[in-house]
Tab-separated table of C-alpha atoms and ligand atoms in Angstrom:
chain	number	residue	atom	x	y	z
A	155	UNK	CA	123.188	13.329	-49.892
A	156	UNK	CA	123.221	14.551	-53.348
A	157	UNK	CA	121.994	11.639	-55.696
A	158	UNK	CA	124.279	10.663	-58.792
A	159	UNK	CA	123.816	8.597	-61.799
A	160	UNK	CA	125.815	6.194	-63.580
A	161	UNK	CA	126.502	6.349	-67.776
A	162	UNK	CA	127.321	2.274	-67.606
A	163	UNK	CA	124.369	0.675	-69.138
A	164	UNK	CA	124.378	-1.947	-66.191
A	165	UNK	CA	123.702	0.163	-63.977
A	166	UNK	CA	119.839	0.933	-65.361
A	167	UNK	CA	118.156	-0.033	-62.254
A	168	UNK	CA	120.407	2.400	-60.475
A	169	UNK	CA	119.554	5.132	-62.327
A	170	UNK	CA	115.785	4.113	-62.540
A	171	UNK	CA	115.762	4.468	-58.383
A	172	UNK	CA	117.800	7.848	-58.950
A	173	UNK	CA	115.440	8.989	-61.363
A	174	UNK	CA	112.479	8.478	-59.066
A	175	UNK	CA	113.835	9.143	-55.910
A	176	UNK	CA	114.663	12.840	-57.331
A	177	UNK	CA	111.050	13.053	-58.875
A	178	UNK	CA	109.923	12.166	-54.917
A	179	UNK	CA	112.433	14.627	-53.271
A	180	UNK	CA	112.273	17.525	-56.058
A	181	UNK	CA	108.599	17.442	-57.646
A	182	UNK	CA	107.538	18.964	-59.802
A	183	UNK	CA	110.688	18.886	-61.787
A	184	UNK	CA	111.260	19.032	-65.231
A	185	UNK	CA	113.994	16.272	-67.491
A	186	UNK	CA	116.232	18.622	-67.808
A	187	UNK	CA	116.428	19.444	-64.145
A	188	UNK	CA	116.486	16.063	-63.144
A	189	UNK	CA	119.277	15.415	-65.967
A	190	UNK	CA	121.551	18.232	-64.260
A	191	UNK	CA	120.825	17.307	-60.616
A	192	UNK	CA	121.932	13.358	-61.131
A	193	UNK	CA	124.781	13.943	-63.518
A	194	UNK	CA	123.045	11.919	-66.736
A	195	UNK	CA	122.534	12.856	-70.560
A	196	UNK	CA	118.489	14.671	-70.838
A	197	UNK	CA	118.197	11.520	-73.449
A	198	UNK	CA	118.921	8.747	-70.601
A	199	UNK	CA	117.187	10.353	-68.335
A	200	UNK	CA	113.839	10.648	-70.978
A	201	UNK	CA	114.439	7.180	-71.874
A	202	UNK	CA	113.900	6.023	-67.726
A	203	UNK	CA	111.088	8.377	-67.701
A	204	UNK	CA	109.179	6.737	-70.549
A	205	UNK	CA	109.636	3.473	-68.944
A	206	UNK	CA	108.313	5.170	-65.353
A	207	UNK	CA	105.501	6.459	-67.006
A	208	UNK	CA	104.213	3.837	-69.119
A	209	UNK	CA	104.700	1.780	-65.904
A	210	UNK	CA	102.780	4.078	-64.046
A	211	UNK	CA	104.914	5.315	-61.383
A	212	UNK	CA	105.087	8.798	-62.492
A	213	UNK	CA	103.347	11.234	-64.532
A	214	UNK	CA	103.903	14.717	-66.699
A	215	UNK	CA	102.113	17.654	-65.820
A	216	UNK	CA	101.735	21.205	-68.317
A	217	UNK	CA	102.947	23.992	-66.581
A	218	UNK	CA	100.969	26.923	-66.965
A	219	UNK	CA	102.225	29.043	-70.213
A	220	UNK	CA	104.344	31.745	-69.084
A	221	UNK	CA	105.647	34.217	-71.822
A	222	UNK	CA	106.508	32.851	-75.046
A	223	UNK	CA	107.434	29.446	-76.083
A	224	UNK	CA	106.093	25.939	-75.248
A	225	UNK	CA	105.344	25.606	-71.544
A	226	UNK	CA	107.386	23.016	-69.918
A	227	UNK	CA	106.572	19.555	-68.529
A	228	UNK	CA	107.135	18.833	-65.016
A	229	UNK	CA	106.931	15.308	-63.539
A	230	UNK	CA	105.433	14.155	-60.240
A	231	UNK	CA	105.130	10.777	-58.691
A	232	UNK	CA	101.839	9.214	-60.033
A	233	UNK	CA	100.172	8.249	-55.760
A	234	UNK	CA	98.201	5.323	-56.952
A	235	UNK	CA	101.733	3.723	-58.927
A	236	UNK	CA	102.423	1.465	-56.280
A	237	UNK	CA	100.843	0.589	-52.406
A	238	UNK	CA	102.456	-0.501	-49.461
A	239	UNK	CA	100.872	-2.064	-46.303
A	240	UNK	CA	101.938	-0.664	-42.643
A	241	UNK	CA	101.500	-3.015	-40.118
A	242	UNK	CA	102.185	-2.416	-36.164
A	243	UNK	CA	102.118	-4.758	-33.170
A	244	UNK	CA	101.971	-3.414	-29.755
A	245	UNK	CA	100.975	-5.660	-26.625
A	246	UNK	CA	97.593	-4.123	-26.729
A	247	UNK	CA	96.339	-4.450	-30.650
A	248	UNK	CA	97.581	-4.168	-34.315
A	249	UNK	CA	96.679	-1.694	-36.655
A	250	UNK	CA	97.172	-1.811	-40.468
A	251	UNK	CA	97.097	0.837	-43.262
A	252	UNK	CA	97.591	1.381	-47.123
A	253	UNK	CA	100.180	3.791	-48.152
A	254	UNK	CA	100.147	4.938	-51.614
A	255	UNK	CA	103.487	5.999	-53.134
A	256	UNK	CA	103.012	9.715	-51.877
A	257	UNK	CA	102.924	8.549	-48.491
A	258	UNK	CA	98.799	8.805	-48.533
A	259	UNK	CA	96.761	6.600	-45.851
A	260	UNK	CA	94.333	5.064	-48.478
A	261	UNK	CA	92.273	3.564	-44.931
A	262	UNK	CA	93.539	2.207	-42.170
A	263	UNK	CA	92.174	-0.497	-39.161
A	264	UNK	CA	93.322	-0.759	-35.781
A	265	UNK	CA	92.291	-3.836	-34.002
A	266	UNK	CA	92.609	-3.388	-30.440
A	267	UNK	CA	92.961	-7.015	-28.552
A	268	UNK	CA	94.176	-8.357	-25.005
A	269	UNK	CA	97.987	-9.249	-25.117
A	270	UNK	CA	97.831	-12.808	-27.403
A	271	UNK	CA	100.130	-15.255	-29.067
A	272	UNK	CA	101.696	-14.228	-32.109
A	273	UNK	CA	99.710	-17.400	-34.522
A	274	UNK	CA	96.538	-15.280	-32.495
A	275	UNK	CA	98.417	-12.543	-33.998
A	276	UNK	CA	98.965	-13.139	-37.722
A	277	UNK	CA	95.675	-14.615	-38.370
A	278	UNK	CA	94.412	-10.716	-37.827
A	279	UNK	CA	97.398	-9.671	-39.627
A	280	UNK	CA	96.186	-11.305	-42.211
A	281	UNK	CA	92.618	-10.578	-42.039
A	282	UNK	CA	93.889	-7.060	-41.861
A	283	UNK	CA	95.827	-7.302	-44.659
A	284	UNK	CA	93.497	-8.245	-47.037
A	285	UNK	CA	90.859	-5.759	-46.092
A	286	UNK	CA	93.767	-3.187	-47.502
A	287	UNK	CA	94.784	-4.949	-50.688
A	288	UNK	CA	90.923	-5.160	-51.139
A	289	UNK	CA	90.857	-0.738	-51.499
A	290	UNK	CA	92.725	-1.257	-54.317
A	291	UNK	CA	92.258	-4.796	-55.972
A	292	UNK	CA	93.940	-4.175	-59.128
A	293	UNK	CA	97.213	-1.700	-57.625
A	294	UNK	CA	100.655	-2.856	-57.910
A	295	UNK	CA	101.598	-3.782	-54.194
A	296	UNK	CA	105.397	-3.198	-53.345
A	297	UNK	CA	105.535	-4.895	-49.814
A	298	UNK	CA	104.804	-4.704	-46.546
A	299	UNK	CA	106.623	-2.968	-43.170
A	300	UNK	CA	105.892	-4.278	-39.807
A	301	UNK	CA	106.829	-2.018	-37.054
A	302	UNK	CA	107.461	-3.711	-33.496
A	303	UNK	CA	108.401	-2.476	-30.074
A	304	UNK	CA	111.645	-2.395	-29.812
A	305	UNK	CA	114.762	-2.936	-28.843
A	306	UNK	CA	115.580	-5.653	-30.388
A	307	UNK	CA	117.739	-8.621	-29.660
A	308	UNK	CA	118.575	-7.719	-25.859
A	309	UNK	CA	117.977	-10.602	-23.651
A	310	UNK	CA	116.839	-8.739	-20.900
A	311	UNK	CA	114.454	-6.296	-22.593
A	312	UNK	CA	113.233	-7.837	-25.749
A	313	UNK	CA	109.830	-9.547	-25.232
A	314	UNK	CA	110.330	-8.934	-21.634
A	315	UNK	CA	107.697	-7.165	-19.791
A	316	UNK	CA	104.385	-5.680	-20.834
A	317	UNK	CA	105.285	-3.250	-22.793
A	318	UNK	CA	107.068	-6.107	-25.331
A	319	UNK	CA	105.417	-8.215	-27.277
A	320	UNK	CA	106.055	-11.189	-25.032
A	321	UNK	CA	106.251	-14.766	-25.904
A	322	UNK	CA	107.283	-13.420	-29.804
A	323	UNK	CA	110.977	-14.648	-28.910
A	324	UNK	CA	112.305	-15.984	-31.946
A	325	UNK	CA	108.815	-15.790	-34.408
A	326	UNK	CA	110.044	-15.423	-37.933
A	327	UNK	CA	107.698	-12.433	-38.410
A	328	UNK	CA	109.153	-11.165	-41.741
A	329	UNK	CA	109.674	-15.090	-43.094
A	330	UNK	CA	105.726	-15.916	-42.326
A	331	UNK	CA	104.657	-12.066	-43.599
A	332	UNK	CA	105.808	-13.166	-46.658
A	333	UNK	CA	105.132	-16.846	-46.844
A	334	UNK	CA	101.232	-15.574	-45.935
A	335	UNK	CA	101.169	-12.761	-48.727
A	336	UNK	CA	103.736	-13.617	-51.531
A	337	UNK	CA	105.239	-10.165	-50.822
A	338	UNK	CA	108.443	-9.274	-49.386
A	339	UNK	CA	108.295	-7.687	-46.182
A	340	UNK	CA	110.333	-5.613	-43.798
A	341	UNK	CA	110.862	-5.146	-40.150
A	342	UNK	CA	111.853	-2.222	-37.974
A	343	UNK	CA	110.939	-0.906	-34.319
A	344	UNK	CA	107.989	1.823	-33.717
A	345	UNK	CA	110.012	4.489	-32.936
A	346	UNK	CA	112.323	4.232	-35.776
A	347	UNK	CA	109.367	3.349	-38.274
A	348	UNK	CA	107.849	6.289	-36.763
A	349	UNK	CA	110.219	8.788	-37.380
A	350	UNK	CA	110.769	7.727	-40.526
A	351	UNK	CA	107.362	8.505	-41.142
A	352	UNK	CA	107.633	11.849	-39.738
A	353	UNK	CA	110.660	12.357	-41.707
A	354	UNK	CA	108.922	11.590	-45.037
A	355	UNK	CA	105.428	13.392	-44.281
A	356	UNK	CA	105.208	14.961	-41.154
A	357	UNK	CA	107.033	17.741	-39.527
A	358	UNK	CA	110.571	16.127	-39.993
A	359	UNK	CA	110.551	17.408	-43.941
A	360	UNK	CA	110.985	20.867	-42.445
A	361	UNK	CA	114.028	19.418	-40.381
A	362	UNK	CA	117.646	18.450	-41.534
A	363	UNK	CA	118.104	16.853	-37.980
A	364	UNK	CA	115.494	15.657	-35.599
A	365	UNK	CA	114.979	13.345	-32.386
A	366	UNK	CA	111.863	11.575	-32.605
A	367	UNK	CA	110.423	10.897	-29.030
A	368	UNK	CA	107.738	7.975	-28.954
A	369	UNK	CA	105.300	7.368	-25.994
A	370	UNK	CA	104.040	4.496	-26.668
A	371	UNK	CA	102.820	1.805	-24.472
A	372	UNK	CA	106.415	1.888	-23.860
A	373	UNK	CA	108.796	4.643	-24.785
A	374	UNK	CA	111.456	4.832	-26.929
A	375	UNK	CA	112.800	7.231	-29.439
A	376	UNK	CA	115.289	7.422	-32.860
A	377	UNK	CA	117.834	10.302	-33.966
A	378	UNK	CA	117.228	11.460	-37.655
A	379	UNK	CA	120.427	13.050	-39.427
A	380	UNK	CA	120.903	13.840	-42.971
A	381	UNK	CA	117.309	12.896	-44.036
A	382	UNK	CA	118.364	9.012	-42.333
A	383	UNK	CA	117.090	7.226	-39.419
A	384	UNK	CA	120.357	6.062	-37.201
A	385	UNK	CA	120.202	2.951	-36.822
A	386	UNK	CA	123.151	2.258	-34.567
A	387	UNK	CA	125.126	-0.849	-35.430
A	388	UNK	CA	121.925	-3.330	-34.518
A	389	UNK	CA	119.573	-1.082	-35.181
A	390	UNK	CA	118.806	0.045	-31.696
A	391	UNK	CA	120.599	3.576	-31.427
A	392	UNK	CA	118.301	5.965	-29.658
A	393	UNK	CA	116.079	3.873	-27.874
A	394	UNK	CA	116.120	5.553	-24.478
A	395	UNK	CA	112.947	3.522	-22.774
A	396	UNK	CA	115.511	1.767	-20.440
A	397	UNK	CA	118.416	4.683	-19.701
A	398	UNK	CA	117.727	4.344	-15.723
A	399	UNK	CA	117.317	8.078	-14.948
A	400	UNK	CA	115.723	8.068	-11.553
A	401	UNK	CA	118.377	6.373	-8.749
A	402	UNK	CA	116.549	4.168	-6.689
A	403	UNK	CA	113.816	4.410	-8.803
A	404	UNK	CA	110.680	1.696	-9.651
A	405	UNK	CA	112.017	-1.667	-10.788
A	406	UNK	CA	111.881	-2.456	-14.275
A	407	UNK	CA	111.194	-5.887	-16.033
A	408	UNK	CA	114.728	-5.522	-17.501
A	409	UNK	CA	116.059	-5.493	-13.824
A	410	UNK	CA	117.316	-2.425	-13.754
A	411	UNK	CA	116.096	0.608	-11.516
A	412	UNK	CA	114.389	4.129	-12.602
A	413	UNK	CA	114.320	3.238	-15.768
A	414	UNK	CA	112.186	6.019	-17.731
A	415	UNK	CA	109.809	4.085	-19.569
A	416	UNK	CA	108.526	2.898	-15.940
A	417	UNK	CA	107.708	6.853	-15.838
A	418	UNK	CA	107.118	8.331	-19.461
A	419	UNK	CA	104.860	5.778	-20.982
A	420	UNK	CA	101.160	4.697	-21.579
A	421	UNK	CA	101.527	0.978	-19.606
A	422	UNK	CA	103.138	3.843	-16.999
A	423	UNK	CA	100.008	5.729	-16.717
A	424	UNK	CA	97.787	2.281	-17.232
A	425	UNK	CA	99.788	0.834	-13.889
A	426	UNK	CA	98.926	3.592	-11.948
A	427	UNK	CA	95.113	3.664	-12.738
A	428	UNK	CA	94.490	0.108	-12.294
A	429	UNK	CA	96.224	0.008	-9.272
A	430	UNK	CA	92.872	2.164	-7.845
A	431	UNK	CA	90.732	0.752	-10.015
A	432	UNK	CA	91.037	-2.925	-11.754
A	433	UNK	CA	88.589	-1.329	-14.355
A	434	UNK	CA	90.060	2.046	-15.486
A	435	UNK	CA	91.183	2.889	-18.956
A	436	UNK	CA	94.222	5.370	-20.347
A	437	UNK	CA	91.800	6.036	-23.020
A	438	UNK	CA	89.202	7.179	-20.754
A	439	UNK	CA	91.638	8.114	-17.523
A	440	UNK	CA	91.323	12.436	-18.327
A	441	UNK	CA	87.223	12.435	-17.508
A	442	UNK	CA	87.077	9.173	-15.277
A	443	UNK	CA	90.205	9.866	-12.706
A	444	UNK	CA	92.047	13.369	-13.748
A	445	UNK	CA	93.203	13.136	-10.181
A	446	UNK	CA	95.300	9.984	-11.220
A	447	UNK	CA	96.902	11.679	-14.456
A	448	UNK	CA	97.599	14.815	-12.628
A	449	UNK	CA	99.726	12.822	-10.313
A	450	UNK	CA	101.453	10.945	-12.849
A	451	UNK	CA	102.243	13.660	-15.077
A	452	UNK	CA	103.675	15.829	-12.399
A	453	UNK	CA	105.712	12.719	-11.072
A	454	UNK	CA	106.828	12.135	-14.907
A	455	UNK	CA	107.234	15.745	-15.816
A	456	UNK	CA	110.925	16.118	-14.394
A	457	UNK	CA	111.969	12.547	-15.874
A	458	UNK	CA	110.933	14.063	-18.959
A	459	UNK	CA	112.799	17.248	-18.747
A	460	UNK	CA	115.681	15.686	-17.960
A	461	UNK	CA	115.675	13.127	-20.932
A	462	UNK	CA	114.997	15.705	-23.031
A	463	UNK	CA	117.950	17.775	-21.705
A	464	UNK	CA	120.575	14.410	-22.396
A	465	UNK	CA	119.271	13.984	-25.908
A	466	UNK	CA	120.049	17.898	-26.666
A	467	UNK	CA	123.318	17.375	-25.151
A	468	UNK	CA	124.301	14.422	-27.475
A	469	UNK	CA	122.821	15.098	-30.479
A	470	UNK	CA	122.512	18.786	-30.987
A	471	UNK	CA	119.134	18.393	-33.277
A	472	UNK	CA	117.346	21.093	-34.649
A	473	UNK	CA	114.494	19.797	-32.511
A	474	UNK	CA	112.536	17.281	-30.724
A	475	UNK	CA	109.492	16.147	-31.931
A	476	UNK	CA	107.299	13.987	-29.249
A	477	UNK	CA	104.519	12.345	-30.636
A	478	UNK	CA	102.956	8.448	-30.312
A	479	UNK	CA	100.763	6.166	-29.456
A	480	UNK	CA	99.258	7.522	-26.535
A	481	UNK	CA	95.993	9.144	-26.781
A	482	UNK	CA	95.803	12.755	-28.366
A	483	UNK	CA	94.545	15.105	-25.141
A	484	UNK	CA	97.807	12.856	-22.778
A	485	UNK	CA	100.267	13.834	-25.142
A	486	UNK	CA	99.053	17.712	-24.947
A	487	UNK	CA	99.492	17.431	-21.428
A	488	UNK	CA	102.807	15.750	-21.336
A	489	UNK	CA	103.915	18.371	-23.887
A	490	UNK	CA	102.971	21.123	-22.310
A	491	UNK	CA	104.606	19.674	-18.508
A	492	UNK	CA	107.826	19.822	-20.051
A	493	UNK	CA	107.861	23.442	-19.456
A	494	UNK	CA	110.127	25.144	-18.176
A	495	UNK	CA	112.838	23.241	-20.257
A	496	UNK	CA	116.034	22.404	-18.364
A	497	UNK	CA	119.362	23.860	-19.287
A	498	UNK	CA	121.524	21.994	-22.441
A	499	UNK	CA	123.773	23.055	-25.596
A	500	UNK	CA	119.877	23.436	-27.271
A	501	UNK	CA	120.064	27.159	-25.618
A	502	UNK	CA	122.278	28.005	-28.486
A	503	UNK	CA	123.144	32.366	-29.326
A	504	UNK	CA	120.245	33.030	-32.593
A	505	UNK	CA	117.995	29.879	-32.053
A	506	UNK	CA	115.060	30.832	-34.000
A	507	UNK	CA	113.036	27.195	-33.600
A	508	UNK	CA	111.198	25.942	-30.502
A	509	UNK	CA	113.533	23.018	-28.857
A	510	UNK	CA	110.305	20.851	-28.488
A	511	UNK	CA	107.723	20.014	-31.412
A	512	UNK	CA	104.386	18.678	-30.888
A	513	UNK	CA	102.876	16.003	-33.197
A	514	UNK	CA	99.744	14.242	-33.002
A	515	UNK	CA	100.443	12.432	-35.857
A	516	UNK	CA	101.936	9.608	-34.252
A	517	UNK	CA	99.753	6.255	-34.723
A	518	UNK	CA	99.754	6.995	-38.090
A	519	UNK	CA	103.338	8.070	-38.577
A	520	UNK	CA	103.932	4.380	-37.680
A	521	UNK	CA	101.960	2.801	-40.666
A	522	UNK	CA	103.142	5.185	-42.769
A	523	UNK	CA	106.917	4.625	-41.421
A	524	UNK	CA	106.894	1.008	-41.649
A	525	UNK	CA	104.935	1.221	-45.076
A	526	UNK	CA	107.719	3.164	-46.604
A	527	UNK	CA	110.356	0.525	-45.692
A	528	UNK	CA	108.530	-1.347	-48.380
A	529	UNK	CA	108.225	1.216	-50.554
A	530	UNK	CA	112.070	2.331	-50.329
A	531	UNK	CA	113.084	-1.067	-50.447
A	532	UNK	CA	111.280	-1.586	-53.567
A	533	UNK	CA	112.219	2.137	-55.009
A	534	UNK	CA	115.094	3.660	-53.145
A	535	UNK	CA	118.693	3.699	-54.928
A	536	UNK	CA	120.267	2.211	-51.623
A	537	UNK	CA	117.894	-0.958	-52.588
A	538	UNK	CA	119.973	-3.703	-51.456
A	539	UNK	CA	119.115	-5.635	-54.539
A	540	UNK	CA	121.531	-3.556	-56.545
A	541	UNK	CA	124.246	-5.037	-55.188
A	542	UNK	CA	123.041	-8.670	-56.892
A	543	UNK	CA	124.159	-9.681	-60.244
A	544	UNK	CA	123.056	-7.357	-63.157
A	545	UNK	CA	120.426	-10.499	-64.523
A	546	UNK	CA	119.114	-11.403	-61.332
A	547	UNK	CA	118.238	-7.444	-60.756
A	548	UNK	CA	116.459	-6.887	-64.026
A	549	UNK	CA	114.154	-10.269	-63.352
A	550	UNK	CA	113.737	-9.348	-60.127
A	551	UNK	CA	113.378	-5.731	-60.132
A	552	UNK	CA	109.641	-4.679	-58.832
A	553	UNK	CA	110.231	-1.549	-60.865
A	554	UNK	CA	109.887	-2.967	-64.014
A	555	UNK	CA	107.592	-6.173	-63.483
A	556	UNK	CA	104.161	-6.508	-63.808
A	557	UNK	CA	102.249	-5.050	-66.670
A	558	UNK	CA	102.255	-1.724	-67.874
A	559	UNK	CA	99.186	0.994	-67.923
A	560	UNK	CA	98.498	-0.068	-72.000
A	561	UNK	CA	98.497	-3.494	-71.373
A	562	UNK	CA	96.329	-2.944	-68.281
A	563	UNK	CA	94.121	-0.769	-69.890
A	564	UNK	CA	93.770	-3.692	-73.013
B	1493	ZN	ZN1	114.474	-1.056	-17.948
């Protein structure tokens, strides 16, 4: 989507989010570049840039001299001009990172706990959270993005089984965020934080179109078009975990049959082994029973295959990336059972890019996915904020409050 500025004076905070979001898609970029790209005068856009950089979100760079004349300035986006926290919930632990406005992991925790109540819950939420605000006392936080299993809002798989957070039907997770921190917060499932995170910083900036496949404790996925996460119309397009696959298949919690995340999933592989032995461990499942995984990933391997062959089939991506939660070495190995691939449109004439992707990235694509909802929220042009009254946005916009570098540095 090409990114265009408006010459009306109200629409400043527009323009400041077009400014920067060009600077984060484009650096290093010089005025006059940016000026051309979004359509506004090299003074306008100078003017925002001054404000930016006293501010602190960006900064100017000296190119090195080439030839004659005064080398030109280029701007980046200044990391350390604004922090975000990542949060994610799964049934079996939270973990929590800082994310710098380049996407960075300043440090991270992951807390790993027995399933407990969500008050349980927040209190190490907000333990967590304040060991991150404490790496950088004095930095301008933007907000925070918890990512959740999803889907959400389906009676019959929504906190419904164990790979849901259960008995979180109806917690006000983004209300007491905020009430707990003073910051505004954001919500979104782990697959779509995910591949939002993979779309920003991992493999997915190489891709125009993507579908992100999650094994987490459950599994679930999102479709990535245009540079966008689909959301669907309730935000649950793309998550496959409960498409029943295998007729007659193992009963699910959602009371259908076969459905795949009773197959392609990490509580999958953690029923198995504790059905031998009460004791066993995914984590530690390749060196303590390899028998166990062997037989699970050859009894998953053709689930796979086939979901991978329907999502080809309706969404034609470039690829599929499949990362998550699951540990490193059982990715690898589901990864490589895919093989051979099944049949779909994906065995297009001239294909020059492997169908499947690998990325180990996954745990912390999520902090970093569910970070940047904050950070977009706060930054991005499509900032629903610029659609309240011109007053209310200047008081309110996070761009512009808060002091700037001088008066910090005084
Ligand atoms: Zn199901």
């Amino acid at each position: 989507m090409a990114l265009r500025g408006t010459n009306q004076e109200l629409g400043r905070p527009y323009n400041r989010r077009i400014v920067l979001e060009t600077i984060r898609l484009e650096a290093p970029i010089a005025r006059g570049d940016i000026a051309r790209k979004v359509g506004l005068t090299v003074q306008t856009v100078s003017t925002i840039i001054r404000e930016l950089e006293e501010r602190g979100f960006v900064k100017g760079s000296r190119e090195a001299p080439k030839g004659r004349g005064l080398p030109r300035t280029t701007l980046t986006l200044d990391p350390e001009g604004g922090f975000a926290i990542g949060l994610h919930a799964t049934p079996i632990g939270v973990g929590a990172a800082l994310v710098n406005l380049a996407g960075d992991i300043v440090g991270s925790r992951y807390h790993a706990f027995a399933p407990v109540s969500p008050d349980e819950t927040f209190a190490v939420f907000e333990t967590l959270i304040d060991e991150m605000r404490a790496l950088r006392p004095g930095g301008r936080m933007l907000g925070i993005g918890v990512a959740m299993p999803g889907p959400t809002d389906v009676d019959s798989m929504s906190f419904v089984g164990p790979t849901t957070l259960e008995g979180w039907k109806g917690v006000p997770v983004v209300e007491r965020l905020t009430a707990a921190t003073g910051l505004p917060a954001f919500c979104g499932t782990e697959p779509s934080a995910a591949a939002l995170g993979e779309r920003l910083y991992g493999l997915g900036r190489d891709l125009s179109s993507f579908y992100y496949l999650y094994v987490g404790v459950g599994f679930g996925g999102a479709m990535v078009h245009g540079g966008s996460v689909l959301l669907g119309a309730h935000g649950n397009a793309g998550e496959i975990g409960h498409i029943p696959i295998v007729p007659d298949g193992d009963l699910c919690p959602c009371g259908n049959r076969g459905c795949l995340e009773r197959y392609v999933s990490q509580e999958a592989l953690d029923r198995r082994l504790k059905a031998i032995d009460p004791s066993a461990r995914v984590e530690t499942a390749l060196e303590q029973h390899p028998k166990i995984v062997d037989t699970w990933i050859a009894e998953t391997a053709p689930v796979l295959r086939r979901a991978i062959a329907t999502i080809e089939n309706l969404f034609d991506p470039d690829g599929i990336v499949i990362s998550g939660f699951v540990p490193e070495a059982l990715l690898e190995r589901l990864f490589a059972a895919t093989e051979p691939l099944m049949h779909s449109v994906a065995e297009r004439s001239g294909r020059t890019s492997p169908r499947l992707l690998l990325s180990t990235e996954g745990k912390d694509a999520v902090m970093r996915g569910s970070a940047s909802l904050a950070i977009s929220a706060a930054l991005s042009p499509r900032f629903g904020l610029l659609f309240a009254g011109e007053e209310e946005r200047t008081e309110r916009d996070p761009i512009m409050t808060g002091p700037t570098k001088k008066e910090v540095a005084a």
